[in-house]
mmCIF file of C-alpha atoms in Angstrom:
data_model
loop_
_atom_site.group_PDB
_atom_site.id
_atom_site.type_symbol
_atom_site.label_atom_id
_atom_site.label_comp_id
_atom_site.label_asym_id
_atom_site.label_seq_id
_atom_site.Cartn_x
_atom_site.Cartn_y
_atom_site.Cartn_z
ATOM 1 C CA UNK G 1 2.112 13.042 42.090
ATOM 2 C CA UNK G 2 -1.685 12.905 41.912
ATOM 3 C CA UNK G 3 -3.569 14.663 38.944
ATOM 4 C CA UNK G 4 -5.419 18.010 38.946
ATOM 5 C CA UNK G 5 -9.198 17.353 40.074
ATOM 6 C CA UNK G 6 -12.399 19.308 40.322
ATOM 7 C CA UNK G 7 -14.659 18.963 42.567
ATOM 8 C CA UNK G 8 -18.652 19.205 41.336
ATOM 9 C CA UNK G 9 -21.404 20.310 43.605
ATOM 10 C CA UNK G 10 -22.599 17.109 46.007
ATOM 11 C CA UNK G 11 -18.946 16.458 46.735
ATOM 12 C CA UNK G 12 -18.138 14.514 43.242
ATOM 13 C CA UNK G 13 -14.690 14.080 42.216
ATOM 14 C CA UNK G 14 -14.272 15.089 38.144
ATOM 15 C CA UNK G 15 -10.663 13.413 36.699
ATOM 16 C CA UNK G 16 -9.260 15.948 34.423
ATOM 17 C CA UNK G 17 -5.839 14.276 34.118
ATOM 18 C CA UNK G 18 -4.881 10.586 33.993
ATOM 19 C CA UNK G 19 -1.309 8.981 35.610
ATOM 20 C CA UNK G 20 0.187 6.940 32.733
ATOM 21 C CA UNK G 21 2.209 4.541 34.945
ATOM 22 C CA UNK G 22 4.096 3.185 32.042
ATOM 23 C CA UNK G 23 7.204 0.996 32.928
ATOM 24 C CA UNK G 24 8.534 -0.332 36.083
ATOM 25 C CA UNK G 25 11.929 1.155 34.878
ATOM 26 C CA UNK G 26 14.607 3.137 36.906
ATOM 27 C CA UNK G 27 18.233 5.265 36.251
ATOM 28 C CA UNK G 28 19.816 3.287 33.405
ATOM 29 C CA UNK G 29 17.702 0.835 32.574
ATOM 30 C CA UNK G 30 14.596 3.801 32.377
ATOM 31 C CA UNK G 31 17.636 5.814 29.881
ATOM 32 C CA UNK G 32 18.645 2.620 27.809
ATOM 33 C CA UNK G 33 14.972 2.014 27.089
ATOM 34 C CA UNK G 34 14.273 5.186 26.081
ATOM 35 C CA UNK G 35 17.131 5.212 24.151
ATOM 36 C CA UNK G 36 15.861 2.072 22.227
ATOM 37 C CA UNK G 37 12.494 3.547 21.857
ATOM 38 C CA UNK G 38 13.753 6.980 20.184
ATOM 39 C CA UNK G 39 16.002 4.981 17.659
ATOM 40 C CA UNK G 40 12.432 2.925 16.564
ATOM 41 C CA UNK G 41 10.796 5.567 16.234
ATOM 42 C CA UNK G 42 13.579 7.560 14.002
ATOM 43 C CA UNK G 43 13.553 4.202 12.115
ATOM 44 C CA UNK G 44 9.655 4.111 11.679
ATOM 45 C CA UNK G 45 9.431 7.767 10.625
ATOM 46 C CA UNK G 46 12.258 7.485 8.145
ATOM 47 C CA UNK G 47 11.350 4.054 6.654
ATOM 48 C CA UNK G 48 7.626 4.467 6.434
ATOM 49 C CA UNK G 49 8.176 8.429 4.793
ATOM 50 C CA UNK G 50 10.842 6.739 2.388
ATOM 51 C CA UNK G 51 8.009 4.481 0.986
ATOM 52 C CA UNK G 52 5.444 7.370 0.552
ATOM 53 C CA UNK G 53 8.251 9.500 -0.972
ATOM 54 C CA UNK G 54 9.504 7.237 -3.439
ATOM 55 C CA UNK G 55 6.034 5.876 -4.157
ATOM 56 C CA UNK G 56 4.563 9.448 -4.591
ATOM 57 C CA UNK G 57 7.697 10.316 -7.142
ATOM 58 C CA UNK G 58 8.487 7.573 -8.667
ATOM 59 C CA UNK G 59 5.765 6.977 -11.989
ATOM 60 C CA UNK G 60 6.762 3.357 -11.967
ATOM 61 C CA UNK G 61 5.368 2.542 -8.642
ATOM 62 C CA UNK G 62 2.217 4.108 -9.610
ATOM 63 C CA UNK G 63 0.754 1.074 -9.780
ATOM 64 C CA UNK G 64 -2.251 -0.478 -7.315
ATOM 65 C CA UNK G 65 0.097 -2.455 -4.566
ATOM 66 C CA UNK G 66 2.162 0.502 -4.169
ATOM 67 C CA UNK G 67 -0.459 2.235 -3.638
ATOM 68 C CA UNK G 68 -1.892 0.633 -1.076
ATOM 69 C CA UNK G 69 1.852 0.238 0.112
ATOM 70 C CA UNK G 70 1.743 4.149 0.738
ATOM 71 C CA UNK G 71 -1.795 4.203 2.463
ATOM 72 C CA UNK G 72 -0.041 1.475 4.650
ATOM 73 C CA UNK G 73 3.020 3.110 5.735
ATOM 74 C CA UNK G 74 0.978 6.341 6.077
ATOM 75 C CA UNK G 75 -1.022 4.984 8.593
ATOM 76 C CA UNK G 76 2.424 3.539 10.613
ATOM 77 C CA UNK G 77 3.535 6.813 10.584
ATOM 78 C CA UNK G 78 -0.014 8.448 11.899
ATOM 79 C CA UNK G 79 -0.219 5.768 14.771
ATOM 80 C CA UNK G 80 3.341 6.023 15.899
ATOM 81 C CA UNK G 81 3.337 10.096 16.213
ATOM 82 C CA UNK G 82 0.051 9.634 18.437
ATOM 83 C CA UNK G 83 1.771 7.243 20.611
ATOM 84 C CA UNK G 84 5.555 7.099 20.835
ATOM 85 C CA UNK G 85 6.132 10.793 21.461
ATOM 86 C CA UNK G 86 3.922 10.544 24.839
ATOM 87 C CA UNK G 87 5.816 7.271 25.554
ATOM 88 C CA UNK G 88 9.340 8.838 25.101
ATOM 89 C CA UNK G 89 8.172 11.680 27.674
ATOM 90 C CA UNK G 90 6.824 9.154 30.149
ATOM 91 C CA UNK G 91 9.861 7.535 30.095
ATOM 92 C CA UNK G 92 12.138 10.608 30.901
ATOM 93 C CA UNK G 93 10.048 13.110 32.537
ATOM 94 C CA UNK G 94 8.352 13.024 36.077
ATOM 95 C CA UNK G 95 5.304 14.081 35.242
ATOM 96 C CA UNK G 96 3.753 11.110 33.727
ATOM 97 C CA UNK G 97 0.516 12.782 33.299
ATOM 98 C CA UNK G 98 -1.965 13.140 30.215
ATOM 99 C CA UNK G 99 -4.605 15.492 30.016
ATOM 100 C CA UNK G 100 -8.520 13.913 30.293
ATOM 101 C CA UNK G 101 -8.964 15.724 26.735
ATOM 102 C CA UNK G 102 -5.724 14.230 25.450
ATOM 103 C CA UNK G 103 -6.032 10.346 26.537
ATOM 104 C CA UNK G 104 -9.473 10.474 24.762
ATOM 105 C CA UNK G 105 -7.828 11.722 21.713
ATOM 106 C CA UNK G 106 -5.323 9.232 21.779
ATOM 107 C CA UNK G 107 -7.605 6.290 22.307
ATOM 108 C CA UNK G 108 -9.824 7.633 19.311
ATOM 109 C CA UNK G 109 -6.205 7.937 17.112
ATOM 110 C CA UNK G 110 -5.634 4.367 18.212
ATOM 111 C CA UNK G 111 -8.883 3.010 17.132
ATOM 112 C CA UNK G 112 -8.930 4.839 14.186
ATOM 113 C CA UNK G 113 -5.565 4.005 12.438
ATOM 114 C CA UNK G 114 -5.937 0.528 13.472
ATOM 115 C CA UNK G 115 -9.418 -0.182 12.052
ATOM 116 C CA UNK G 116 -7.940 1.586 9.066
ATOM 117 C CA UNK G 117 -4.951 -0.791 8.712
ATOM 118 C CA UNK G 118 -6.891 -4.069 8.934
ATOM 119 C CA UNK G 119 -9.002 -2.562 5.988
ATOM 120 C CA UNK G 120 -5.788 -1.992 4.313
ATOM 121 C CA UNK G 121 -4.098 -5.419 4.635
ATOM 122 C CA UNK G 122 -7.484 -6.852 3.524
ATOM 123 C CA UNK G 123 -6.930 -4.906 0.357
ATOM 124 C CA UNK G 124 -3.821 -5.604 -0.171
ATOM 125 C CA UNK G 125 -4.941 -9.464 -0.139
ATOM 126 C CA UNK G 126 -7.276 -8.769 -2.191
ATOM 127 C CA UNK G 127 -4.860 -6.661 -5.174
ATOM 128 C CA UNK G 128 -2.447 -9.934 -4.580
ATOM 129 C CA UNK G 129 -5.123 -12.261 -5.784
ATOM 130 C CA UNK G 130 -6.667 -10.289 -8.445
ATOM 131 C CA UNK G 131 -2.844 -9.747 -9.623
ATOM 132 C CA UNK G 132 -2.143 -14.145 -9.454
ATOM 133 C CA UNK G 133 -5.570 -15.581 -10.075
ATOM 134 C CA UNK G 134 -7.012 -12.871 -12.240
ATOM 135 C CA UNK G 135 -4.169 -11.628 -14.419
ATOM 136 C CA UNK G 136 -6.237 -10.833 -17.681
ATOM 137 C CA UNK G 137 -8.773 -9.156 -15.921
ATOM 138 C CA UNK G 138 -6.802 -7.553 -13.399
ATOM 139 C CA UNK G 139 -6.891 -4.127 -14.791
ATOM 140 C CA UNK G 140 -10.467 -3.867 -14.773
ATOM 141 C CA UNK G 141 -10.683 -5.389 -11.312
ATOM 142 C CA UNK G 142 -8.408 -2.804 -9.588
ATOM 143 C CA UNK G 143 -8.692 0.350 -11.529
ATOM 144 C CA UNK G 144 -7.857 3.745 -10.677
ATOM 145 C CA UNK G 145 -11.243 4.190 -9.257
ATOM 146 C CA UNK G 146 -11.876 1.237 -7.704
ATOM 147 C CA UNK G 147 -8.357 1.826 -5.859
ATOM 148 C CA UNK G 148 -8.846 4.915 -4.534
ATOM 149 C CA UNK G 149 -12.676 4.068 -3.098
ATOM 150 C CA UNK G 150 -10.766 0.947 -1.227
ATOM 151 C CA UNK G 151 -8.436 3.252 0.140
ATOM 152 C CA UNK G 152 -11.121 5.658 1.663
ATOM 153 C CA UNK G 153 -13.015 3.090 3.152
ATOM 154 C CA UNK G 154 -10.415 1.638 4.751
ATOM 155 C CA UNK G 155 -9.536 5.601 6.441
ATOM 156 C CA UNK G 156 -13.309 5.832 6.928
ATOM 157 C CA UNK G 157 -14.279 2.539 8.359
ATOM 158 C CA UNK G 158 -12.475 3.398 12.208
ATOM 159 C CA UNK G 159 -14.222 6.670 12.203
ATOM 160 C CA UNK G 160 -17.557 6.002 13.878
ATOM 161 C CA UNK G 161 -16.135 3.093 15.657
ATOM 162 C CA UNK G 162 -13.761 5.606 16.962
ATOM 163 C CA UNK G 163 -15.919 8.510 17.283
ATOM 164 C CA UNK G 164 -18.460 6.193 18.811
ATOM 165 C CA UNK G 165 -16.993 4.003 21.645
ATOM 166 C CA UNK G 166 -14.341 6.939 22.928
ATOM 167 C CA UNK G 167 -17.492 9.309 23.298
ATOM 168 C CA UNK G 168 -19.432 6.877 25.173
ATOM 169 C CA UNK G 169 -16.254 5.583 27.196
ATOM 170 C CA UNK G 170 -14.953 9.643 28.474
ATOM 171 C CA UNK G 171 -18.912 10.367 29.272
ATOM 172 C CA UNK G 172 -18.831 7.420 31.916
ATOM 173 C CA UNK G 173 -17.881 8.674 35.590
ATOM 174 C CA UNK G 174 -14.853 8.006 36.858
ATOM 175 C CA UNK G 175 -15.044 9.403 40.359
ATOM 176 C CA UNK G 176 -11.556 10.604 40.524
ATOM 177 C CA UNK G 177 -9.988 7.741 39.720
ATOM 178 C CA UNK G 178 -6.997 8.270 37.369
ATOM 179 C CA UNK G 179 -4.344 5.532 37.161
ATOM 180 C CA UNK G 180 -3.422 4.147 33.867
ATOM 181 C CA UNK G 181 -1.702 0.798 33.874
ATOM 182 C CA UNK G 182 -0.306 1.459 30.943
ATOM 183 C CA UNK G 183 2.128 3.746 28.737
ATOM 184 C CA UNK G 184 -0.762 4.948 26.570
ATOM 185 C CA UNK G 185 -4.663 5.341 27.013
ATOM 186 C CA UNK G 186 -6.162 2.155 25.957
ATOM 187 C CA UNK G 187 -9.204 0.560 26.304
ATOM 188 C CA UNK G 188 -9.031 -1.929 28.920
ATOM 189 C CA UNK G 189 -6.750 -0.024 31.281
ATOM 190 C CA UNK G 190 -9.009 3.259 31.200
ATOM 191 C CA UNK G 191 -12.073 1.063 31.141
ATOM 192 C CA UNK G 192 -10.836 -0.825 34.679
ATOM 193 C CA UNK G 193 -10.985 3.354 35.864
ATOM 194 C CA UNK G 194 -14.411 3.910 35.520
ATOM 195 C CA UNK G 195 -16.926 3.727 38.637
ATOM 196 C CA UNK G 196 -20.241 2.060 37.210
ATOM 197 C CA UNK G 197 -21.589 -1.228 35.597
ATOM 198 C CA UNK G 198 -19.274 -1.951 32.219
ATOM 199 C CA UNK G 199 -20.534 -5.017 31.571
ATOM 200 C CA UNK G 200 -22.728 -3.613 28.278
ATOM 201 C CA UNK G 201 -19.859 -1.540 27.351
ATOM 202 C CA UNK G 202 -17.144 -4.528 27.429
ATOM 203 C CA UNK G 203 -19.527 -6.472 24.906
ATOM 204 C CA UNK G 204 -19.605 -4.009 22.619
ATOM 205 C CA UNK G 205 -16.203 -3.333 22.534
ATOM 206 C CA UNK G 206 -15.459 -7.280 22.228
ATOM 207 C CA UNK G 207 -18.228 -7.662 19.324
ATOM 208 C CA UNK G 208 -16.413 -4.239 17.283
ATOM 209 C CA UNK G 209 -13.106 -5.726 17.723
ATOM 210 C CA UNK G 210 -14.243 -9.114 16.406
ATOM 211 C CA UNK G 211 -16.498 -7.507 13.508
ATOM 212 C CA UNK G 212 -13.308 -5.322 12.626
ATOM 213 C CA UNK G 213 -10.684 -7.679 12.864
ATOM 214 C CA UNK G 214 -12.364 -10.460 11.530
ATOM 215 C CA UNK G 215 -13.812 -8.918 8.115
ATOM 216 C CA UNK G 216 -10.494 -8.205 6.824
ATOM 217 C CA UNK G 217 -9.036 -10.788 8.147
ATOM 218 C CA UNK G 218 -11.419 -13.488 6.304
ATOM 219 C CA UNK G 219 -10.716 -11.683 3.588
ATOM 220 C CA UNK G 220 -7.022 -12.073 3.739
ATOM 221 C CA UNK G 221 -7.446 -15.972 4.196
ATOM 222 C CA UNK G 222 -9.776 -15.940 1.471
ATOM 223 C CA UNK G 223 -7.533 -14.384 -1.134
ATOM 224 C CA UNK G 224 -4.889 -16.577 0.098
ATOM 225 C CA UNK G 225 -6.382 -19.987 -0.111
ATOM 226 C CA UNK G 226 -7.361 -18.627 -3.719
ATOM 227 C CA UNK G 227 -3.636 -17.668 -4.204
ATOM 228 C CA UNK G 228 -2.417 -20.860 -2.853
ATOM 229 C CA UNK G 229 -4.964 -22.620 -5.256
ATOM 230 C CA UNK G 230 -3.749 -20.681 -8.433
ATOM 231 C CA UNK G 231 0.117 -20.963 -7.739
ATOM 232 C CA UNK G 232 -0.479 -24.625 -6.946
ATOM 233 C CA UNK G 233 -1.670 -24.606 -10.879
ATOM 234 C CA UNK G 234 1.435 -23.722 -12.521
ATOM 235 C CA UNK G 235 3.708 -26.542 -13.788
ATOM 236 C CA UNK G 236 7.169 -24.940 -13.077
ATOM 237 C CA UNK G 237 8.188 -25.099 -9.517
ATOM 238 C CA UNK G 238 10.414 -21.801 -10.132
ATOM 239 C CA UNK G 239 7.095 -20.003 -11.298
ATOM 240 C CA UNK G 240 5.204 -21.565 -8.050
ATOM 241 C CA UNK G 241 8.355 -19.853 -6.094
ATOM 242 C CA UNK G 242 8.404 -17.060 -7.271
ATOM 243 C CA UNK G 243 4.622 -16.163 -7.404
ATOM 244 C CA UNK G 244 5.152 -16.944 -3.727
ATOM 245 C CA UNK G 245 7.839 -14.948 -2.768
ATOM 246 C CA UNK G 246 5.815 -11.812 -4.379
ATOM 247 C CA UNK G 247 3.567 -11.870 -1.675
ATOM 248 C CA UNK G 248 5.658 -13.454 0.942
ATOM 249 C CA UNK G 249 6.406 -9.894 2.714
ATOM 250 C CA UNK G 250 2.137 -9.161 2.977
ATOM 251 C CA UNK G 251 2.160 -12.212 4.401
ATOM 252 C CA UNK G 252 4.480 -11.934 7.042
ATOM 253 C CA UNK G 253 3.283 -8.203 8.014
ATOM 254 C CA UNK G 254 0.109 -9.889 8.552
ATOM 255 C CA UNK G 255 1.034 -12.592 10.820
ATOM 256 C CA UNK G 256 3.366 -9.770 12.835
ATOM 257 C CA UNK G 257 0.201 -7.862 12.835
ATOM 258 C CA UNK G 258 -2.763 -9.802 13.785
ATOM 259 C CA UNK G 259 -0.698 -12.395 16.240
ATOM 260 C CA UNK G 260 -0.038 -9.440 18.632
ATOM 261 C CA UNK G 261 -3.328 -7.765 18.112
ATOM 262 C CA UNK G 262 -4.988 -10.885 18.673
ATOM 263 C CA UNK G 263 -2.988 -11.529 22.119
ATOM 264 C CA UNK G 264 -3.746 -8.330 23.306
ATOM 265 C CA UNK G 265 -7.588 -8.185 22.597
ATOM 266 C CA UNK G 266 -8.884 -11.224 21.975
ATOM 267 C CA UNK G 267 -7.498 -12.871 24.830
ATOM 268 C CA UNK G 268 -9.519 -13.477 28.850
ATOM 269 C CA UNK G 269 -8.411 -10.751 30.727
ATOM 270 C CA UNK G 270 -6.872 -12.617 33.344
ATOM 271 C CA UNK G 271 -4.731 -15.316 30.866
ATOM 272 C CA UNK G 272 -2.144 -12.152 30.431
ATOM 273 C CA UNK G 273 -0.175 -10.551 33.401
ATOM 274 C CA UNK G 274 -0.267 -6.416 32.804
ATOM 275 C CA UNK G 275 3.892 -5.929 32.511
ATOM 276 C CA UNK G 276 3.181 -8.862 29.790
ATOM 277 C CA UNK G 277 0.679 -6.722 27.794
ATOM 278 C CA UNK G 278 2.746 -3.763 27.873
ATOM 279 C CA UNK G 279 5.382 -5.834 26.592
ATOM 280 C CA UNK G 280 3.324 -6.898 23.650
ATOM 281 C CA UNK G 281 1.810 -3.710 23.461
ATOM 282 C CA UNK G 282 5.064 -2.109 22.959
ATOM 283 C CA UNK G 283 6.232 -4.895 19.738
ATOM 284 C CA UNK G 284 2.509 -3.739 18.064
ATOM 285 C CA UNK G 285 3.186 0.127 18.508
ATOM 286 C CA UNK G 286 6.837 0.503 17.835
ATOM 287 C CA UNK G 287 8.608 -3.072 16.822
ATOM 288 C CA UNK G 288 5.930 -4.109 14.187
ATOM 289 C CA UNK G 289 6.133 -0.361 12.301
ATOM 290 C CA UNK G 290 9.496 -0.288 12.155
ATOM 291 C CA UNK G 291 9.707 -3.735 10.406
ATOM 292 C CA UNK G 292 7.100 -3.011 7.979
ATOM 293 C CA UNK G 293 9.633 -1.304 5.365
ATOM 294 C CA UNK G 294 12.496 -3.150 6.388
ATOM 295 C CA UNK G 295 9.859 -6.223 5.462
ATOM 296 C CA UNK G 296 8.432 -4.356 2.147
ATOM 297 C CA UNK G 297 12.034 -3.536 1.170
ATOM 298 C CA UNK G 298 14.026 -6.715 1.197
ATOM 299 C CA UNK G 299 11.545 -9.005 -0.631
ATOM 300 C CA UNK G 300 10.702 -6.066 -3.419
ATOM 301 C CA UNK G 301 13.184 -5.394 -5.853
ATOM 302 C CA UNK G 302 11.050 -2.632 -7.696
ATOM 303 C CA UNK G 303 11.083 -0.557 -4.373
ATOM 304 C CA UNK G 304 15.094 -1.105 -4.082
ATOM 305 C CA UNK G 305 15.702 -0.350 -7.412
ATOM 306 C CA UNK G 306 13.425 2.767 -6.894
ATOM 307 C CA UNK G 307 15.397 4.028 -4.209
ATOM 308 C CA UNK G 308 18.738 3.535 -5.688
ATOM 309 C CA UNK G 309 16.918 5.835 -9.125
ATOM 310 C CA UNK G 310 15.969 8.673 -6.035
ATOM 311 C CA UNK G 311 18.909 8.575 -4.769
ATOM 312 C CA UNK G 312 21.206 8.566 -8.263
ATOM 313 C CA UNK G 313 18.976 11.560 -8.874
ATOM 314 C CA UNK G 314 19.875 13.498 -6.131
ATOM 315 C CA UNK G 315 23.470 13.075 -6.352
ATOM 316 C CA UNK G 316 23.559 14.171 -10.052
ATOM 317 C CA UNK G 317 21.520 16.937 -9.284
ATOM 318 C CA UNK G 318 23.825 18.044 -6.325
ATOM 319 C CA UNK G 319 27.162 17.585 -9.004
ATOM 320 C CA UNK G 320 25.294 19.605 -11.551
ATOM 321 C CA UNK G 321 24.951 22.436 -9.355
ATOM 322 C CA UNK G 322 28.204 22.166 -7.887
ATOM 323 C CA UNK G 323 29.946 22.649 -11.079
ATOM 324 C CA UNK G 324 27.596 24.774 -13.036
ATOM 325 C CA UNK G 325 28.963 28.376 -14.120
ATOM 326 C CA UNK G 326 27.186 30.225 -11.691
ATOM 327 C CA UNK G 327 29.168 28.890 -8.836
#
């Protein structure tokens, strides 16, 4: 089924629609994945609320790693409602079609939320080794204040990027070209649509993604060598263990996060096979989110013990009110 086009004055083609391609799946296999997918993405709507519920409620999470916990999981949940639903209706409708207005909108979600989440493991670095190396001094260091500016830059900081390369990339021509390799409007399969020189606009992109992948994540090594340098300090081997286990889970969400990033945008073009990067695609948009909690949850006792205090809660309050008077 080919897209809706207009047709300009001198015979020029306008795209107003784009043909997500998506997966080579059919009959079952097409229904088991999107099976798959839905379950994900009930897991990475449910897990990543429960954090900024419990967070939000709870007055001994209030603290600055929970905080920037919340922003975290806030952000999963953002990206994964921009992208999943249109995935899940790829998968099971015909019409695998997304408006020209809509794919742009997309894109700019994608670049924003994942600028913002680099900022946002960068901080979280940072909170871990004001919180090992810094102890005494750690209150002043990450205040209230100081917490909540963080937390705005790291929202703010995709906003031009976003604003800035998605404007320039849906003013380009594309001549009536409109097939997406891909299950969502990103860069380099929209880019490989458009019908002039890119060269200029393929450098820019590379030097953003390096600027904005490689500030925070300097800053993330950084704070770790500190850590490592501080834990390597203490005497006990049980207090080197544990001071590593508290920031064991950051660690591993970081890995997740910037090994499939990395492969995906940092790599030649032609090194990766396209059913490959939808494949990797795929564990950075839906397997990686749904981890995160999972992740958070099974390394943090605070946050267990949290949710066990919610849930208590809400079973008392559903006795009390089944036996008071009034019933």
């Amino acid at each position: 089924m080919r897209p809706v086009e207009e047709m300009k004055p001198g015979n020029q083609t306008v795209t107003t629609h784009f043909l997500l391609l998506g997966f080579a799946f059919h009959g079952k296999m097409q229904l088991l994945f999107f099976t798959l997918i839905s379950i994900m993405f009930l897991a990475i709507l449910i897990g990543n609320s429960l954090i900024v519920v419990i967070t939000t409620i709870d007055p001994v999470l209030h603290t600055p790693m929970y905080y920037f916990l919340k922003n975290l999981a806030l952000t999963k949940i953002c990206y994964s409602l921009s992208l999943v639903p249109k995935m899940l209706a790829v998968l099971l409708v015909e019409r695998k079609t997304i408006s020209f207005t809509a794919c742009a909108l997309q894109l700019n979600c994608i670049i924003l939320f994942v600028t913002c989440e680099c900022f946002l493991l960068g901080t979280v670095a940072y909170d871990w080794q004001a919180a090992i190396c810094h102890p005494l001094h750690y209150a002043t260091m990450v205040n209230r204040d100081r917490c909540f500016k963080m937390a705005i830059g790291s929202w703010l900081s995709g906003v031009p990027v976003a604003l800035g390369f998605t404007t320039r990339l849906f003013t380009l021509p594309f001549c009536g070209r409109n097939t997406v390799n891909h299950f969502f409007c990103d860069v380099s399969p929209v880019l490989k649509l458009v019908c002039a020189d890119t060269a200029l606009f393929e450098l820019l992109i590379f030097i953003a993604i390096v600027v904005i992948v490689m500030i925070p994540f300097s800053l993330t090594v950084i704070s770790y060598l500190r850590i490592i340098h501080a834990v390597l300090q203490i005497s006990s081997a049980v207090g080197q263990r544990r001071a590593f286990s508290t920031c064991a889970a950051h660690l591993v969400v970081v890995t997740l996060f910037y090994s499939t990033t990395g492969i995906i945008h940092l790599q030649p073009k032609s090194s990766i096979s396209s059913n490959m990067k939808k494949m990797v695609s795929l564990s950075y948009t839906v397997v990686t989110p749904m981890l995160n909690p999972i992740i958070y949850s099974l390394r943090n006792q605070e946050l267990k013990q949290s949710l066990r205090r919610c849930i208590d809660r809400c079973l008392l309050r559903k006795q009390m009110a089944f036996f008071s008077p009034s019933r």
